[in-house]
Short mmCIF file of C-alpha atoms (C1' of nucleotides) in Angstrom, two decimals:
data_model
loop_
_atom_site.label_atom_id
_atom_site.label_comp_id
_atom_site.label_asym_id
_atom_site.label_seq_id
_atom_site.Cartn_x
_atom_site.Cartn_y
_atom_site.Cartn_z
CA UNK A 607 -89.01 150.77 -61.24
CA UNK A 608 -85.89 152.60 -62.16
CA UNK A 609 -82.40 151.35 -61.49
CA UNK A 610 -82.82 147.75 -62.53
CA UNK A 611 -79.36 147.68 -64.02
CA UNK A 612 -77.75 148.87 -60.82
CA UNK A 613 -79.76 146.30 -58.94
CA UNK A 614 -78.52 143.50 -61.15
CA UNK A 615 -74.94 144.68 -60.96
CA UNK A 616 -75.09 144.63 -57.20
CA UNK A 617 -76.71 141.24 -57.28
CA UNK A 618 -73.82 139.93 -59.37
CA UNK A 619 -71.27 141.48 -57.09
CA UNK A 620 -72.95 139.91 -54.08
CA UNK A 621 -71.94 136.57 -55.58
CA UNK A 622 -68.34 137.50 -56.24
CA UNK A 623 -66.21 140.49 -57.20
CA UNK A 624 -66.05 141.11 -60.91
CA UNK A 625 -64.54 143.52 -63.38
CA UNK A 626 -66.60 145.53 -65.80
CA UNK A 627 -66.32 143.29 -68.82
CA UNK A 628 -67.24 140.29 -66.71
CA UNK A 629 -70.37 142.00 -65.50
CA UNK A 630 -71.27 142.85 -69.07
CA UNK A 631 -70.87 139.20 -70.01
CA UNK A 632 -73.07 138.04 -67.16
CA UNK A 633 -75.72 140.45 -68.31
CA UNK A 634 -75.37 139.10 -71.80
CA UNK A 635 -76.02 135.60 -70.53
CA UNK A 636 -79.14 136.85 -68.82
CA UNK A 637 -80.54 139.24 -71.35
CA UNK A 638 -79.24 137.81 -74.57
CA UNK A 639 -77.70 141.14 -75.45
CA UNK A 640 -74.52 142.61 -74.09
CA UNK A 641 -74.73 146.11 -72.67
CA UNK A 642 -72.35 148.55 -74.26
CA UNK A 643 -69.56 150.14 -72.23
CA UNK A 644 -71.55 153.33 -72.17
CA UNK A 645 -74.16 151.50 -70.19
CA UNK A 646 -72.04 149.62 -67.75
CA UNK A 647 -69.31 152.00 -66.73
CA UNK A 648 -71.44 155.00 -65.90
CA UNK A 649 -73.54 152.71 -63.75
CA UNK A 650 -70.45 151.42 -61.97
CA UNK A 651 -69.19 154.93 -61.45
CA UNK A 652 -72.51 155.96 -60.02
CA UNK A 653 -72.54 153.05 -57.61
CA UNK A 654 -69.02 153.90 -56.57
CA UNK A 655 -69.85 157.55 -56.05
CA UNK A 656 -72.59 156.45 -53.70
CA UNK A 657 -70.18 154.31 -51.74
CA UNK A 658 -71.90 151.06 -52.64
CA UNK A 659 -68.97 149.46 -54.42
CA UNK A 660 -65.19 149.83 -54.43
CA UNK A 661 -62.66 149.05 -57.09
CA UNK A 662 -59.09 147.82 -57.19
CA UNK A 663 -56.82 147.39 -60.15
CA UNK A 664 -55.71 143.95 -61.11
CA UNK A 665 -53.61 143.93 -64.22
CA UNK A 666 -55.64 145.59 -66.89
CA UNK A 667 -58.87 144.91 -65.08
CA UNK A 668 -60.64 146.94 -62.48
CA UNK A 669 -62.29 144.62 -60.06
CA UNK A 670 -65.41 145.86 -58.34
CA UNK A 671 -66.81 144.55 -55.10
CA UNK A 672 -69.54 145.57 -52.70
CA UNK A 673 -68.70 147.75 -49.75
CA UNK A 674 -70.31 147.10 -46.41
CA UNK A 675 -72.91 149.72 -47.19
CA UNK A 676 -73.34 148.15 -50.59
CA UNK A 677 -73.94 144.74 -49.08
CA UNK A 678 -76.66 146.07 -46.83
CA UNK A 679 -78.29 148.05 -49.60
CA UNK A 680 -78.08 145.15 -51.99
CA UNK A 681 -79.75 142.80 -49.52
CA UNK A 682 -82.59 145.22 -48.93
CA UNK A 683 -83.07 145.81 -52.63
CA UNK A 684 -83.06 142.09 -53.21
CA UNK A 685 -85.76 141.46 -50.61
CA UNK A 686 -87.82 144.29 -52.01
CA UNK A 687 -87.44 142.88 -55.48
CA UNK A 688 -88.52 139.42 -54.34
CA UNK A 689 -91.66 140.70 -52.65
CA UNK A 690 -92.55 143.04 -55.44
CA UNK A 691 -92.25 140.58 -58.29
CA UNK A 692 -93.51 137.52 -56.46
CA UNK A 693 -96.88 137.54 -58.25
CA UNK A 694 -95.13 137.67 -61.59
CA UNK A 695 -92.80 134.86 -60.56
CA UNK A 696 -95.74 132.71 -59.63
CA UNK A 697 -97.08 133.30 -63.09
CA UNK A 698 -93.76 132.26 -64.57
CA UNK A 699 -93.84 128.99 -62.69
CA UNK A 700 -97.43 128.43 -63.69
CA UNK A 701 -96.62 129.05 -67.34
CA UNK A 702 -93.73 126.64 -67.14
CA UNK A 703 -95.85 123.87 -65.67
CA UNK A 704 -98.49 124.33 -68.31
CA UNK A 705 -95.90 123.80 -71.00
CA UNK A 706 -94.88 120.51 -69.46
CA UNK A 707 -98.36 119.08 -70.02
CA UNK B 1445 -83.78 147.09 -68.58
CA UNK B 1446 -86.00 150.04 -69.10
CA UNK B 1447 -89.69 149.75 -69.61
CA UNK B 1448 -90.48 147.81 -66.48
CA UNK B 1449 -93.46 150.00 -65.77
CA UNK B 1450 -94.95 149.38 -69.20
CA UNK B 1451 -94.26 145.71 -68.77
CA UNK B 1452 -96.12 145.59 -65.48
CA UNK B 1453 -99.04 147.58 -66.86
CA UNK B 1454 -99.39 145.12 -69.69
CA UNK B 1455 -99.11 142.26 -67.29
CA UNK B 1456 -101.97 143.71 -65.25
CA UNK B 1457 -104.06 144.23 -68.33
CA UNK B 1458 -103.46 140.66 -69.41
CA UNK B 1459 -105.40 139.65 -66.32
CA UNK B 1460 -108.30 142.00 -66.89
CA UNK B 1461 -109.08 145.42 -68.32
CA UNK B 1462 -108.51 148.26 -65.90
CA UNK B 1463 -108.70 152.01 -65.73
CA UNK B 1464 -105.77 154.20 -64.82
CA UNK B 1465 -106.48 154.65 -61.17
CA UNK B 1466 -106.98 150.92 -60.76
CA UNK B 1467 -103.60 150.23 -62.32
CA UNK B 1468 -102.03 152.74 -59.99
CA UNK B 1469 -103.60 150.94 -57.04
CA UNK B 1470 -102.33 147.57 -58.21
CA UNK B 1471 -98.87 149.03 -58.45
CA UNK B 1472 -99.24 150.40 -54.96
CA UNK B 1473 -100.06 146.92 -53.67
CA UNK B 1474 -96.95 145.63 -55.35
CA UNK B 1475 -94.47 148.37 -54.67
CA UNK B 1476 -95.77 149.83 -51.48
CA UNK B 1477 -95.93 153.25 -53.05
CA UNK B 1478 -98.51 154.55 -55.45
CA UNK B 1479 -97.24 156.11 -58.64
CA UNK B 1480 -98.51 159.59 -59.30
CA UNK B 1481 -100.80 160.21 -62.26
CA UNK B 1482 -97.91 161.75 -64.12
CA UNK B 1483 -96.22 158.39 -64.04
CA UNK B 1484 -99.08 156.22 -65.09
CA UNK B 1485 -100.93 158.15 -67.75
CA UNK B 1486 -98.00 159.00 -69.98
CA UNK B 1487 -97.10 155.32 -69.94
CA UNK B 1488 -100.65 154.42 -70.92
CA UNK B 1489 -100.62 156.97 -73.68
CA UNK B 1490 -97.35 155.62 -74.97
CA UNK B 1491 -98.68 152.07 -75.03
CA UNK B 1492 -101.75 153.27 -76.84
CA UNK B 1493 -99.73 155.18 -79.42
CA UNK B 1494 -97.89 151.95 -80.13
CA UNK B 1495 -101.13 150.10 -80.64
CA UNK B 1496 -100.62 147.81 -77.68
CA UNK B 1497 -103.69 148.88 -75.73
CA UNK B 1498 -107.05 150.49 -76.44
CA UNK B 1499 -109.33 152.53 -74.27
CA UNK B 1500 -113.04 152.99 -73.89
CA UNK B 1501 -114.95 155.28 -71.63
CA UNK B 1502 -117.10 153.85 -68.90
CA UNK B 1503 -118.73 156.38 -66.64
CA UNK B 1504 -116.00 158.56 -65.31
CA UNK B 1505 -113.33 155.96 -66.02
CA UNK B 1506 -111.27 155.18 -69.08
CA UNK B 1507 -110.86 151.47 -69.27
CA UNK B 1508 -107.76 150.14 -70.93
CA UNK B 1509 -107.35 146.70 -72.41
CA UNK B 1510 -104.77 144.90 -74.52
CA UNK B 1511 -105.14 144.87 -78.26
CA UNK B 1512 -104.32 141.73 -80.19
CA UNK B 1513 -100.88 143.10 -80.87
CA UNK B 1514 -100.60 143.99 -77.21
CA UNK B 1515 -101.48 140.47 -76.15
CA UNK B 1516 -98.78 139.00 -78.34
CA UNK B 1517 -96.19 141.52 -77.24
CA UNK B 1518 -97.13 141.12 -73.62
CA UNK B 1519 -96.76 137.33 -73.80
CA UNK B 1520 -93.34 137.61 -75.37
CA UNK B 1521 -92.20 140.19 -72.86
CA UNK B 1522 -93.47 138.00 -70.06
CA UNK B 1523 -91.56 134.95 -71.29
CA UNK B 1524 -88.46 137.05 -71.72
CA UNK B 1525 -88.85 138.41 -68.22
CA UNK B 1526 -89.24 134.92 -66.78
CA UNK B 1527 -86.12 133.60 -68.45
CA UNK B 1528 -84.09 136.66 -67.67
CA UNK B 1529 -84.86 136.87 -63.97
CA UNK B 1530 -85.03 133.17 -63.28
CA UNK B 1531 -81.68 133.09 -61.48
CA UNK B 1532 -82.79 135.94 -59.25
CA UNK B 1533 -86.09 134.19 -58.56
CA UNK B 1534 -84.28 131.06 -57.54
CA UNK B 1535 -82.37 133.16 -55.09
CA UNK B 1536 -85.60 134.59 -53.75
CA UNK B 1537 -86.96 131.12 -53.11
CA UNK B 1538 -83.71 130.07 -51.51
CA UNK B 1539 -83.74 133.08 -49.22
CA UNK B 1540 -87.31 132.34 -48.24
CA UNK B 1541 -86.59 128.75 -47.35
CA UNK B 1542 -83.64 129.75 -45.25
CA UNK B 1543 -85.85 132.00 -43.22
CA UNK B 1544 -88.22 129.17 -42.47
CA UNK B 1545 -85.47 127.24 -40.69
"C1'" DT C 450 -41.57 146.40 -80.12
"C1'" DC C 451 -45.43 146.72 -82.30
"C1'" DA C 452 -50.10 144.76 -83.60
"C1'" DG C 453 -53.95 142.83 -82.23
"C1'" DA C 454 -57.00 141.87 -78.60
"C1'" DT C 455 -59.14 143.06 -74.54
"C1'" DG C 456 -60.72 146.18 -71.17
"C1'" DT C 457 -61.98 150.92 -69.69
"C1'" DA C 458 -63.65 155.60 -70.17
"C1'" DT C 459 -66.23 159.58 -72.10
"C1'" DC C 460 -69.54 162.28 -74.73
"C1'" DG C 461 -73.88 163.27 -76.57
"C1'" DT C 462 -78.53 161.92 -76.81
"C1'" DA C 463 -83.11 159.81 -76.03
"C1'" DT C 464 -86.70 158.71 -73.22
"C1'" DA C 465 -88.71 156.30 -69.38
"C1'" DC C 466 -89.95 157.59 -65.22
"C1'" DC C 467 -91.39 160.62 -61.79
"C1'" DC C 468 -93.59 164.63 -59.23
"C1'" DA C 469 -96.56 168.60 -58.52
"C1'" DA C 470 -100.13 171.22 -59.72
"C1'" DT C 471 -104.07 171.64 -62.36
"C1'" DA C 472 -108.11 170.40 -64.94
"C1'" DA C 473 -112.03 167.72 -66.03
"C1'" DT C 474 -115.69 164.63 -65.05
"C1'" DA C 475 -119.30 162.03 -62.83
"C1'" DA C 476 -121.68 160.97 -58.61
"C1'" DT C 477 -123.97 163.06 -54.68
"C1'" DA C 478 -126.83 165.78 -52.05
"C1'" DT C 479 -129.69 169.73 -51.45
"C1'" DA D 1318 -131.51 171.41 -61.71
"C1'" DT D 1319 -127.46 173.21 -59.55
"C1'" DA D 1320 -123.69 173.22 -56.48
"C1'" DT D 1321 -120.56 170.52 -54.00
"C1'" DT D 1322 -117.43 166.92 -53.51
"C1'" DA D 1323 -114.66 163.06 -54.64
"C1'" DT D 1324 -112.53 160.69 -58.01
"C1'" DT D 1325 -110.12 160.34 -62.16
"C1'" DA D 1326 -107.33 162.21 -65.84
"C1'" DT D 1327 -104.11 165.75 -68.03
"C1'" DT D 1328 -100.27 168.67 -68.59
"C1'" DG D 1329 -95.64 170.46 -68.15
"C1'" DG D 1330 -91.26 170.09 -66.66
"C1'" DG D 1331 -87.16 167.89 -64.58
"C1'" DT D 1332 -83.92 164.08 -63.88
"C1'" DA D 1333 -81.39 160.01 -64.13
"C1'" DT D 1334 -80.97 155.71 -66.51
"C1'" DA D 1335 -79.58 153.59 -70.36
"C1'" DC D 1336 -77.82 153.58 -75.09
"C1'" DG D 1337 -74.55 154.02 -79.28
"C1'" DA D 1338 -70.48 155.55 -81.01
"C1'" DT D 1339 -66.06 156.67 -80.32
"C1'" DA D 1340 -61.70 157.20 -78.16
"C1'" DC D 1341 -58.16 155.79 -74.88
"C1'" DA D 1342 -55.36 152.49 -72.12
"C1'" DT D 1343 -53.26 148.19 -71.16
"C1'" DC D 1344 -51.92 143.57 -71.77
"C1'" DT D 1345 -50.22 139.68 -74.67
"C1'" DG D 1346 -47.91 137.16 -78.11
"C1'" DA D 1347 -45.28 136.89 -82.18
#
DNA sequence: TCAGATGTATCGTATACCCAATAATAATAT
DNA sequence: ATATTATTATTGGGTATACGATACATCTGA
């Protein structure tokens, strides 16, 4: 249940490397509200400390990307997430179809 | 990001009233692991304090159900959840289809 | 070169979440 | 009826996630 933010961050990074602000913006698109730096950077640091992501400087940005370990972990977490929330998803689809009628 | 547990509890209760142990079992089906009482009951208490659920005794069980306020809140949270995680869901479906081939 | 804009980092705090151990209760069998 | 047992609920405490506010660093353009 815990660690949804880290999960989403890794999911983003599985698409393409991003820097912190970019990740925050993606989350804003999703959630409607932008996480504050105090939310995003500690999470990134934590992921990095666990060897799941690496960072490299590019100009003023620090670009994060998944490590090999991170890729594996992210895939597993993704599969777990899919299975776990499948019943809710089905409900989402159902609700959507109902609205169409 | 936080409050996933409460969200799921309310989602369960939107289907039918349940007592604590039942909710824990539903979560076990979903997650694979059963939350301990110390996880579930504080969450229930919190929801009740916020007027989102009510409880009534039935035999040895305490059956929880959504209040009117809870129903409204739950619906909104559900819609929000659907919109927010839609891109991830799409990925889930994609991943599933790939496996079929 | 310095001002504004953008990106990054840190600190303190709240609380959701979680576990373990314990208590309470009802169902049961004797 | 009473004791036993199984099931359900409660409590207390610990931890990590997430948040807001603030401060720092770096780039860019005038």
